[in-house]
Short mmCIF file of C-alpha atoms in Angstrom, two decimals:
data_model
loop_
_atom_site.label_atom_id
_atom_site.label_comp_id
_atom_site.label_asym_id
_atom_site.label_seq_id
_atom_site.Cartn_x
_atom_site.Cartn_y
_atom_site.Cartn_z
CA MET A 1 125.83 88.17 90.21
CA GLU A 2 122.31 87.78 88.93
CA ASP A 3 120.21 85.00 90.70
CA THR A 4 119.90 82.45 88.31
CA ALA A 5 120.44 79.55 90.87
CA LEU A 6 118.21 81.41 93.06
CA PRO A 7 115.12 78.78 92.13
CA ALA A 8 117.73 75.77 92.93
CA VAL A 9 118.48 76.78 95.50
CA GLN A 10 114.82 77.50 96.86
CA LYS A 11 113.94 73.55 95.46
CA VAL A 12 116.45 72.21 98.25
CA LEU A 13 115.39 75.16 100.76
CA ALA A 14 111.68 73.64 100.72
CA SER A 15 112.33 70.04 101.21
CA PRO A 16 111.53 68.51 104.87
CA GLU A 17 113.45 70.09 108.24
CA PRO A 18 112.21 69.95 111.66
CA ARG A 19 110.21 72.31 113.93
CA LEU A 20 112.40 75.05 115.93
CA PRO A 21 110.55 76.70 118.71
CA ARG A 22 110.49 80.69 118.39
CA GLY A 23 110.98 81.75 114.54
CA GLY A 24 113.55 78.71 114.20
CA PRO A 25 114.33 77.17 110.91
CA ALA A 26 111.07 75.81 110.15
CA ARG A 27 109.27 77.91 107.16
CA ARG A 28 105.40 78.98 107.20
CA ARG A 29 103.12 77.31 104.54
CA GLY A 30 103.16 79.47 101.43
CA GLU A 31 106.47 81.25 102.39
CA PRO A 32 110.39 80.70 100.32
CA GLY A 33 112.37 79.16 102.44
CA CYS A 34 114.64 81.14 104.25
CA TRP A 35 117.28 79.49 105.39
CA VAL A 36 119.91 77.33 103.89
CA PRO A 37 119.41 73.28 105.19
CA ARG A 38 122.62 71.71 106.79
CA ARG A 39 123.59 69.58 103.72
CA LEU A 40 123.54 72.39 101.83
CA SER A 41 125.45 74.70 104.56
CA GLY A 42 128.07 72.32 105.26
CA GLN A 43 129.52 73.64 101.60
CA LEU A 44 130.19 76.56 104.01
CA ARG A 45 131.92 75.06 106.95
CA GLY A 46 133.29 72.12 104.56
CA LYS A 47 136.49 74.53 103.83
CA GLU A 48 139.12 71.71 102.81
CA ARG A 49 138.52 69.42 100.21
CA ALA A 50 139.65 65.40 100.24
CA ASP A 51 142.96 65.45 100.14
CA GLY A 52 143.00 66.88 103.66
CA PRO A 53 143.50 69.98 106.00
CA GLY A 54 146.80 71.84 105.01
CA SER A 55 146.68 70.51 101.53
CA PRO A 56 147.16 72.71 98.34
CA ALA A 57 144.58 71.86 97.11
CA GLN A 58 142.34 73.80 99.00
CA ASP A 59 139.07 74.80 98.19
CA VAL A 60 139.15 78.58 98.68
CA MET A 61 136.48 80.28 97.56
CA ARG A 62 135.74 84.15 97.15
CA PRO A 63 132.10 85.71 97.05
CA GLY A 64 131.26 86.20 93.53
CA GLU A 65 132.95 83.02 92.35
CA GLU A 66 130.61 79.32 91.49
CA ARG A 67 130.65 76.24 93.15
CA PRO A 68 128.20 73.54 92.14
CA LEU A 69 125.99 71.96 94.47
CA GLU A 70 126.29 68.82 95.95
CA GLU A 71 124.11 65.76 96.21
CA GLY A 72 123.52 66.01 92.22
CA ALA A 73 122.37 69.52 92.24
CA CYS A 74 123.38 70.73 89.00
CA VAL A 75 123.09 74.42 89.42
CA ALA A 76 126.14 76.39 90.49
CA VAL A 77 125.53 78.89 93.32
CA SER A 78 127.82 81.89 94.49
CA GLU A 79 129.72 81.91 97.35
CA LEU A 80 128.45 84.70 98.79
CA GLU A 81 124.40 84.07 97.98
CA LEU A 82 126.34 80.66 100.10
CA LEU A 83 127.45 83.15 102.81
CA LYS A 84 123.84 85.18 102.88
CA TRP A 85 122.47 81.39 103.68
CA ARG A 86 124.84 80.90 106.68
CA ALA A 87 123.69 84.31 107.93
CA ALA A 88 120.05 83.37 108.28
CA GLU A 89 120.93 80.19 109.30
CA ARG A 90 122.80 81.42 112.37
CA ILE A 91 120.19 83.56 113.29
CA ASP A 92 117.58 80.36 113.43
CA GLU A 93 120.36 78.93 115.27
CA ALA A 94 119.79 81.92 117.73
CA ALA A 95 115.94 82.43 118.10
CA GLU A 96 115.04 81.45 121.21
CA ARG A 97 117.55 83.29 122.62
CA LEU A 98 116.51 86.41 120.42
CA GLY A 99 113.00 85.94 121.49
CA SER A 100 113.63 85.76 125.40
CA LEU A 101 115.87 89.26 124.42
CA SER A 102 112.75 90.94 122.92
CA SER A 103 110.12 88.96 125.72
CA ALA A 104 112.14 90.69 128.55
CA ILE A 105 112.13 94.07 127.36
CA TRP A 106 108.63 93.97 126.31
CA SER A 107 107.88 92.35 129.45
CA GLU A 108 109.35 95.36 131.38
CA PRO A 109 108.89 98.85 129.78
CA GLU A 110 111.09 101.85 130.58
CA LEU A 111 110.74 105.73 129.40
CA ALA A 112 113.38 107.43 127.93
CA TYR A 113 116.84 107.47 129.63
CA GLU A 114 115.41 104.85 131.93
CA GLU A 115 115.69 101.95 130.31
CA HIS A 116 118.07 99.80 133.02
CA HIS A 117 116.59 96.92 133.05
CA ALA A 118 116.10 96.29 128.70
CA HIS A 119 120.19 97.69 129.07
CA ARG A 120 121.46 94.27 131.45
CA VAL A 121 119.67 92.45 129.01
CA LEU A 122 120.84 93.68 126.16
CA THR A 123 124.60 93.68 127.54
CA ARG A 124 124.24 90.70 128.71
CA PHE A 125 123.06 89.19 125.72
CA PHE A 126 126.28 89.92 123.97
CA GLU A 127 128.57 89.52 127.32
CA LEU A 128 127.67 85.57 127.38
CA GLU A 129 127.43 85.36 123.38
CA PRO A 130 129.80 82.09 122.98
CA PRO A 131 132.87 81.86 122.80
CA ALA A 132 132.83 83.85 125.93
CA ALA A 133 134.09 87.38 125.90
CA SER A 134 133.89 87.49 121.75
CA TRP A 135 132.05 90.34 121.89
CA ALA A 136 133.94 93.66 123.49
CA VAL A 137 131.35 95.42 125.05
CA GLN A 138 131.11 98.52 126.73
CA PRO A 139 128.66 98.77 128.91
CA HIS A 140 127.77 102.50 130.05
CA TYR A 141 128.95 104.02 126.21
CA HIS A 142 128.37 108.04 126.84
CA LEU A 143 124.71 107.29 128.33
CA PRO A 144 124.13 105.59 131.58
CA THR A 145 121.67 102.98 129.01
CA ALA A 146 123.36 103.52 125.96
CA PHE A 147 126.33 100.25 124.45
CA ARG A 148 128.22 98.79 122.26
CA ALA A 149 129.39 95.42 121.45
CA GLU A 150 132.16 95.27 119.23
CA TRP A 151 133.41 91.81 117.12
CA GLU A 152 135.90 91.56 114.61
CA LEU A 153 137.08 88.05 112.89
CA PRO A 154 140.94 87.02 114.20
CA GLY A 155 143.00 87.57 111.40
CA GLY A 156 140.29 88.55 108.55
CA ASP A 157 142.46 91.10 106.70
CA VAL A 158 143.18 90.33 103.02
CA HIS A 159 144.32 93.52 102.56
CA GLY A 160 147.09 93.63 104.92
CA ALA A 161 147.10 94.75 108.32
CA ALA A 162 147.79 98.29 107.24
CA SER A 163 144.16 98.31 106.18
CA ARG A 164 141.12 99.52 108.53
CA PRO A 165 138.32 97.75 108.40
CA LEU A 166 134.79 98.44 106.77
CA HIS A 167 133.19 99.08 110.25
CA LEU A 168 128.88 98.69 110.43
CA GLY A 169 126.36 99.46 113.25
CA PHE A 170 123.55 97.69 114.09
CA LEU A 171 121.47 99.82 115.77
CA CYS A 172 119.13 98.85 119.02
CA GLU A 173 116.29 101.12 120.07
CA TYR A 174 114.66 99.67 123.43
CA ASP A 175 112.20 102.32 125.11
CA ALA A 176 108.62 102.56 125.68
CA LEU A 177 105.76 104.87 125.74
CA PRO A 178 104.32 105.80 128.70
CA GLY A 179 100.90 104.40 129.74
CA ILE A 180 101.07 101.76 126.96
CA GLY A 181 104.29 100.19 126.84
CA HIS A 182 106.02 98.96 123.70
CA ALA A 183 103.63 100.57 121.49
CA CYS A 184 106.06 101.06 118.99
CA GLY A 185 107.89 98.16 118.96
CA HIS A 186 110.96 98.95 120.43
CA ASN A 187 111.89 95.92 121.97
CA LEU A 188 111.30 93.83 118.18
CA ILE A 189 113.91 96.90 117.34
CA ALA A 190 116.46 96.13 119.84
CA GLU A 191 116.29 92.39 118.76
CA VAL A 192 116.28 93.01 114.62
CA GLY A 193 119.83 94.70 115.44
CA ALA A 194 121.08 91.61 117.11
CA ALA A 195 119.83 89.60 115.44
CA ALA A 196 121.38 90.97 112.32
CA ALA A 197 124.90 91.55 113.75
CA LEU A 198 124.91 87.75 115.29
CA GLY A 199 124.73 87.05 111.00
CA VAL A 200 127.11 89.05 109.54
CA ARG A 201 129.44 87.53 112.58
CA GLY A 202 127.99 84.00 111.61
CA ALA A 203 128.46 83.84 108.15
CA LEU A 204 132.44 86.00 108.25
CA GLU A 205 133.13 82.94 110.62
CA ALA A 206 132.12 80.27 107.83
CA PHE A 207 133.87 81.95 105.05
CA PRO A 208 136.08 79.55 104.09
CA GLY A 209 139.10 81.87 103.17
CA PRO A 210 140.83 85.36 103.77
CA THR A 211 137.57 88.18 104.61
CA PRO A 212 138.28 91.65 103.87
CA PRO A 213 139.14 93.12 107.47
CA VAL A 214 135.38 93.68 108.68
CA LYS A 215 134.63 94.94 112.60
CA VAL A 216 130.72 94.78 113.69
CA ILE A 217 129.76 97.16 115.90
CA VAL A 218 125.74 96.80 118.13
CA LEU A 219 125.16 100.76 119.41
CA GLY A 220 121.95 100.89 122.34
CA THR A 221 120.75 104.01 121.49
CA PRO A 222 117.70 104.89 124.06
CA ALA A 223 115.57 107.16 124.46
CA GLU A 224 114.65 107.23 120.77
CA GLU A 225 110.71 108.30 121.90
CA ASP A 226 111.77 111.23 123.93
CA GLY A 227 114.69 113.19 124.22
CA GLY A 228 116.97 111.82 121.15
CA GLY A 229 119.54 109.38 122.29
CA LYS A 230 121.05 109.07 119.24
CA ILE A 231 121.83 112.77 118.80
CA ASP A 232 122.92 112.83 122.25
CA LEU A 233 125.73 109.86 120.86
CA ILE A 234 126.55 111.85 117.60
CA GLU A 235 127.59 114.54 119.72
CA ALA A 236 129.81 112.33 121.40
CA GLY A 237 131.40 110.80 118.75
CA ALA A 238 129.93 107.75 119.24
CA PHE A 239 129.38 107.48 115.31
CA GLN A 240 132.67 108.94 114.33
CA ASN A 241 134.48 105.88 111.77
CA LEU A 242 131.19 104.28 111.05
CA ASP A 243 130.95 103.46 107.27
CA VAL A 244 127.10 102.13 107.09
CA VAL A 245 124.21 102.02 110.01
CA PHE A 246 121.38 99.59 109.97
CA MET A 247 118.20 99.50 111.67
CA ALA A 248 114.61 98.44 111.13
CA HIS A 249 111.10 99.29 112.78
CA PRO A 250 108.28 97.61 112.97
CA SER A 251 104.88 99.16 111.38
CA GLN A 252 101.97 97.78 109.66
CA GLU A 253 103.36 97.06 105.75
CA ASN A 254 107.17 96.29 104.14
CA ALA A 255 108.62 99.63 103.31
CA ALA A 256 112.39 99.92 102.58
CA TYR A 257 111.72 103.52 103.31
CA LEU A 258 109.72 105.79 104.33
CA PRO A 259 109.95 109.37 104.61
CA ASP A 260 110.74 110.21 108.16
CA VAL A 261 109.60 113.82 108.78
CA ALA A 262 111.87 116.92 110.59
CA GLU A 263 110.28 117.58 113.92
CA HIS A 264 110.47 120.37 116.14
CA ASP A 265 108.82 120.11 119.99
CA VAL A 266 107.85 123.18 122.18
CA THR A 267 107.07 124.07 125.73
CA VAL A 268 104.67 127.56 125.41
CA ARG A 269 103.89 128.61 128.92
CA TYR A 270 101.41 131.81 129.84
CA TYR A 271 102.08 133.82 132.86
CA GLY A 272 98.71 136.37 133.71
CA LYS A 273 97.53 137.18 137.63
CA ALA A 274 95.44 134.76 139.49
CA SER A 275 91.93 136.68 140.79
CA HIS A 276 88.59 135.62 142.34
CA ALA A 277 86.70 133.98 139.14
CA ALA A 278 83.50 135.41 140.93
CA ALA A 279 84.49 138.37 143.16
CA TYR A 280 86.71 140.29 140.60
CA PRO A 281 88.05 138.56 137.54
CA TRP A 282 88.80 141.81 136.23
CA GLU A 283 91.90 141.96 138.41
CA GLY A 284 93.01 138.87 136.37
CA ILE A 285 94.94 138.01 133.98
CA ASN A 286 93.50 134.34 132.26
CA ALA A 287 96.89 132.58 131.44
CA LEU A 288 94.05 130.02 130.28
CA ASP A 289 92.48 131.98 128.24
CA ALA A 290 95.93 133.06 126.49
CA ALA A 291 96.30 129.01 126.36
CA VAL A 292 93.42 128.45 124.45
CA LEU A 293 94.20 131.42 121.91
CA ALA A 294 97.28 130.18 121.08
CA TYR A 295 95.27 126.36 120.33
CA ASN A 296 92.61 128.40 118.52
CA ASN A 297 94.94 130.34 116.55
CA LEU A 298 97.44 127.10 114.92
CA SER A 299 93.58 125.41 114.35
CA VAL A 300 93.47 128.37 112.05
CA LEU A 301 96.70 128.55 110.61
CA ARG A 302 96.23 125.27 109.77
CA GLN A 303 94.16 126.23 105.99
CA GLN A 304 97.63 127.90 104.94
CA MET A 305 99.71 125.17 105.89
CA LYS A 306 101.04 122.49 102.93
CA PRO A 307 99.79 119.45 102.58
CA ALA A 308 102.55 117.96 104.54
CA TRP A 309 103.15 119.92 107.65
CA ARG A 310 101.88 118.47 110.94
CA VAL A 311 101.38 120.55 113.87
CA HIS A 312 99.62 118.74 117.53
CA GLY A 313 99.71 119.61 120.69
CA ILE A 314 98.41 119.61 124.51
CA ILE A 315 97.80 121.94 126.73
CA LYS A 316 99.42 120.04 130.34
CA ASN A 317 98.11 122.86 132.98
CA GLY A 318 95.07 125.22 132.40
CA GLY A 319 94.99 126.37 135.87
CA VAL A 320 94.52 124.54 139.61
CA LYS A 321 90.00 125.29 140.43
CA PRO A 322 87.34 127.04 138.68
CA ASN A 323 87.00 129.95 140.76
CA ILE A 324 90.45 131.12 140.25
CA ILE A 325 91.43 132.60 137.43
CA PRO A 326 94.27 131.02 136.35
CA CYS A 327 97.51 132.47 136.11
CA TYR A 328 99.78 129.72 134.78
CA SER A 329 99.09 127.71 131.50
CA GLU A 330 100.97 125.22 129.39
CA LEU A 331 100.95 123.51 126.53
CA MET A 332 103.16 121.43 124.73
CA TYR A 333 103.41 120.87 120.80
CA TYR A 334 105.45 119.00 118.03
CA PHE A 335 105.48 120.63 114.87
CA ARG A 336 106.80 118.15 111.55
CA ALA A 337 107.95 119.09 107.88
CA PRO A 338 109.76 117.53 105.20
CA SER A 339 113.05 119.24 105.60
CA MET A 340 115.04 121.06 108.28
CA LYS A 341 114.50 123.76 106.03
CA GLU A 342 110.53 123.60 105.77
CA LEU A 343 110.78 123.06 109.45
CA GLN A 344 112.14 126.39 110.58
CA VAL A 345 109.38 128.26 108.51
CA LEU A 346 106.57 126.24 110.31
CA THR A 347 108.09 126.58 113.46
CA ASN A 348 108.60 130.89 112.90
CA MET A 349 104.79 130.85 112.40
CA ALA A 350 103.31 128.77 114.90
CA GLU A 351 105.25 130.75 117.53
CA ASP A 352 103.79 134.02 115.88
CA CYS A 353 100.51 132.45 117.13
CA PHE A 354 101.55 131.96 120.63
CA ARG A 355 103.11 135.49 120.73
CA ALA A 356 99.63 136.74 119.62
CA ALA A 357 98.16 134.75 122.33
CA ALA A 358 99.78 136.73 124.86
CA LEU A 359 99.20 140.07 123.35
CA ALA A 360 95.50 139.40 123.61
CA THR A 361 95.34 138.51 126.84
CA GLY A 362 98.02 140.56 128.79
CA CYS A 363 99.91 137.19 129.98
CA THR A 364 103.50 137.46 129.01
CA VAL A 365 105.17 133.95 127.62
CA GLU A 366 107.73 132.06 127.33
CA ILE A 367 109.00 129.68 124.48
CA LYS A 368 111.16 126.87 124.98
CA GLY A 369 112.10 124.16 122.36
CA GLY A 370 113.43 121.01 122.62
CA ALA A 371 116.87 119.73 123.58
CA HIS A 372 117.27 117.97 120.12
CA ASP A 373 115.67 118.45 116.73
CA TYR A 374 114.78 115.55 115.11
CA TYR A 375 115.96 115.72 111.09
CA ASN A 376 114.57 113.80 108.14
CA VAL A 377 115.81 111.25 107.29
CA LEU A 378 118.01 111.11 104.15
CA PRO A 379 117.67 107.97 102.18
CA ASN A 380 119.83 105.91 100.29
CA LYS A 381 118.43 104.30 97.05
CA SER A 382 121.77 102.19 96.49
CA LEU A 383 121.05 100.48 99.63
CA TRP A 384 117.49 100.25 99.97
CA LYS A 385 117.52 98.74 96.65
CA ALA A 386 119.95 96.21 97.79
CA TYR A 387 118.07 95.14 100.95
CA MET A 388 114.05 95.00 98.82
CA GLU A 389 116.73 91.87 96.46
CA ASN A 390 117.67 90.53 100.08
CA GLY A 391 114.30 90.97 101.68
CA THR A 392 112.18 89.74 98.45
CA LYS A 393 114.46 86.25 98.56
CA LEU A 394 113.32 85.88 102.02
CA GLY A 395 109.72 86.54 100.98
CA ILE A 396 108.72 89.54 101.89
CA ASP A 397 106.21 91.33 100.08
CA PHE A 398 107.69 95.25 99.77
CA ILE A 399 104.66 97.87 99.46
CA SER A 400 105.25 99.94 95.92
CA GLU A 401 107.44 102.87 95.53
CA ASP A 402 104.45 104.87 95.15
CA ALA A 403 103.52 103.97 98.42
CA THR A 404 106.66 104.31 99.92
CA LEU A 405 107.18 107.78 98.88
CA ASN A 406 103.97 109.28 99.69
CA GLY A 407 102.57 107.23 103.06
CA PRO A 408 102.17 108.19 106.67
CA SER A 409 105.17 108.96 108.04
CA GLY A 410 106.62 110.30 111.77
CA SER A 411 109.86 111.27 112.66
CA THR A 412 112.85 109.55 114.36
CA ASP A 413 116.45 110.40 115.76
CA PHE A 414 117.79 108.30 113.28
CA GLY A 415 117.21 110.96 110.99
CA ASN A 416 120.05 113.12 112.52
CA VAL A 417 122.37 109.42 111.75
CA THR A 418 121.69 109.25 108.67
CA PHE A 419 123.35 113.57 108.22
CA VAL A 420 126.20 111.95 109.82
CA VAL A 421 126.78 108.57 107.85
CA PRO A 422 124.91 106.29 105.21
CA GLY A 423 122.47 104.00 106.91
CA ILE A 424 118.98 102.35 105.93
CA HIS A 425 115.52 102.00 109.10
CA PRO A 426 112.93 99.83 106.73
CA TYR A 427 109.58 98.96 108.05
CA PHE A 428 108.26 95.32 109.43
CA TYR A 429 105.16 94.00 109.11
CA ILE A 430 104.82 92.15 112.39
CA GLY A 431 101.89 90.06 111.74
CA SER A 432 99.21 92.71 112.88
CA ASN A 433 97.27 95.41 111.06
CA ALA A 434 96.84 97.46 114.69
CA LEU A 435 98.65 100.63 114.35
CA ASN A 436 101.50 102.44 116.10
CA HIS A 437 101.39 104.09 119.72
CA THR A 438 98.40 102.09 120.43
CA GLU A 439 97.81 99.09 123.18
CA GLN A 440 97.21 96.80 120.21
CA TYR A 441 100.15 97.20 118.71
CA ALA A 442 101.93 96.94 122.17
CA GLU A 443 100.14 93.52 122.44
CA ALA A 444 101.30 92.84 119.13
CA ALA A 445 104.90 93.45 119.22
CA GLY A 446 105.22 91.23 122.35
CA ALA A 447 103.25 88.28 121.00
CA GLN A 448 104.78 84.71 119.27
CA GLU A 449 103.29 85.49 115.88
CA ALA A 450 105.46 88.88 116.21
CA GLN A 451 108.76 86.57 116.12
CA PHE A 452 108.80 85.31 112.13
CA TYR A 453 108.73 88.88 110.71
CA THR A 454 111.17 90.09 113.10
CA LEU A 455 113.59 87.34 112.31
CA ARG A 456 113.35 87.18 108.53
CA THR A 457 113.62 91.25 108.58
CA ALA A 458 117.22 90.53 110.64
CA LYS A 459 117.71 87.94 107.62
CA ALA A 460 117.31 90.56 105.00
CA LEU A 461 119.37 93.27 106.79
CA ALA A 462 122.27 90.53 107.87
CA MET A 463 122.28 89.62 103.94
CA THR A 464 122.40 93.19 102.83
CA ALA A 465 125.12 94.06 104.75
CA LEU A 466 127.33 91.43 103.00
CA ASP A 467 126.21 93.22 100.13
CA VAL A 468 128.44 96.09 101.60
CA ILE A 469 131.70 93.83 102.61
CA PHE A 470 132.31 91.90 99.30
CA LYS A 471 130.67 94.30 96.54
CA PRO A 472 133.56 97.16 97.10
CA GLU A 473 131.03 98.94 94.07
CA LEU A 474 128.10 99.01 96.00
CA LEU A 475 130.00 100.66 98.84
CA GLU A 476 131.19 103.19 96.54
CA ARG A 477 127.57 103.58 95.44
CA ILE A 478 126.38 103.96 98.83
CA ARG A 479 128.55 106.63 100.07
CA GLU A 480 127.80 108.38 96.46
CA ASP A 481 124.09 108.53 97.24
CA PHE A 482 125.21 109.88 100.53
CA LYS A 483 127.01 112.34 99.69
CA LEU A 484 124.61 113.99 97.10
CA LYS A 485 121.37 113.85 98.93
CA LEU A 486 123.37 115.66 102.07
CA GLN A 487 124.22 117.75 99.69
CA GLU A 488 120.74 118.63 98.31
CA GLU A 489 119.37 119.49 101.44
CA GLN A 490 122.10 121.51 102.73
CA PHE A 491 121.15 123.49 99.38
CA LEU A 492 118.08 123.25 99.97
CA ASN A 493 118.98 124.83 103.98
CA LYS A 494 120.45 127.49 102.31
CA VAL A 495 118.05 128.69 99.57
CA GLU A 496 115.73 131.62 101.22
#
């Protein structure tokens, strides 16, 4: 419904509440309220009228219907909005545990596929979530440091036992960067995924009536920074039967979508012939010269690259001693482009540069692509518009759509996920203007200041998930957007 009741709700929310630690219900100065005070949330828990339990006059309502606020308020609020505020309240109630989860991951950064500590912390978090064993946890889900946690409301099917539950996935990342730790804030990504899942569960448990059949699934997805753990999980079938997936990534701004691009990485090895660099250099074949030529070839190529293309690389090995003609050199490069089709064009041009350097120096060359290409993230406009509506209610200030479509972006294995299931991957401000992949950002990702923004983002995701659950027309639009974008991408990739 249109939120004509929202100002009245926010007026109630603005009344003083006790301040709790680590991102609890207390608001920051100037921020709209983002939880329901207990006198309001009591309406969610008070599922029956004064005539008592079992009375035929039970006050059972469905999302979309309205009930008046108590204590003299004269404006009606939809049941769905009350459920959203209950989700936010549930996240606030778990704020201290969620903050500790994030801190534990941040304090012991681990590289891709080696996130054993983070994996233990996360699986333990869901195993201990009260009541005991309420989450079904598979601790080593297809990969040693991946996991799957599921929750389903018992008897929540209003459509009959045969109807299939709606499967909603919340993704956690938790790998770090070499040398600079959690400089991409993956500890916060893990926290957002866990918090949003708890929020949805809390809202569904509070719903005063039969709910649609829903299964909440949390997937722990390792190795985003290197290797592509989500791609491994896709290939293993982990995303089969998921209807919509949610995650969020720390940044310097709030954006419901950024055009993360396709990426291909390559390792290039040149093999030459060693010789004494002073006595008889003519007997050698210089592999370092080949590497330098390749680097310069690509630098010259940049003039002919499209504006959205990106090429960046390093020379990993250039010899062992100045007086030995290097017989071996090695480079590593990343190529990025807005689509898989353009990425293939760029890759072919770059590989010609590598081969030309080998020809010029007399070296042999070996070009080896990475295990996985990262696909570009397919936008789902219906999904990110719903997210923006919910985020705005919580006081999130989003960048403009023009800035969204033309701003800087990177690459993520979540792009591959969006080719198999509709999903959303918004970015969120964490209280710092430091740039990702810097020591300053690693510090910001572990700071208490980041907790408020992280939990606020989790609330927006949880609220959006509730829209997906209780608004069938929204789910249908999300599926249509997904099909349309997939068809467009397949068409572009077929065009010569």
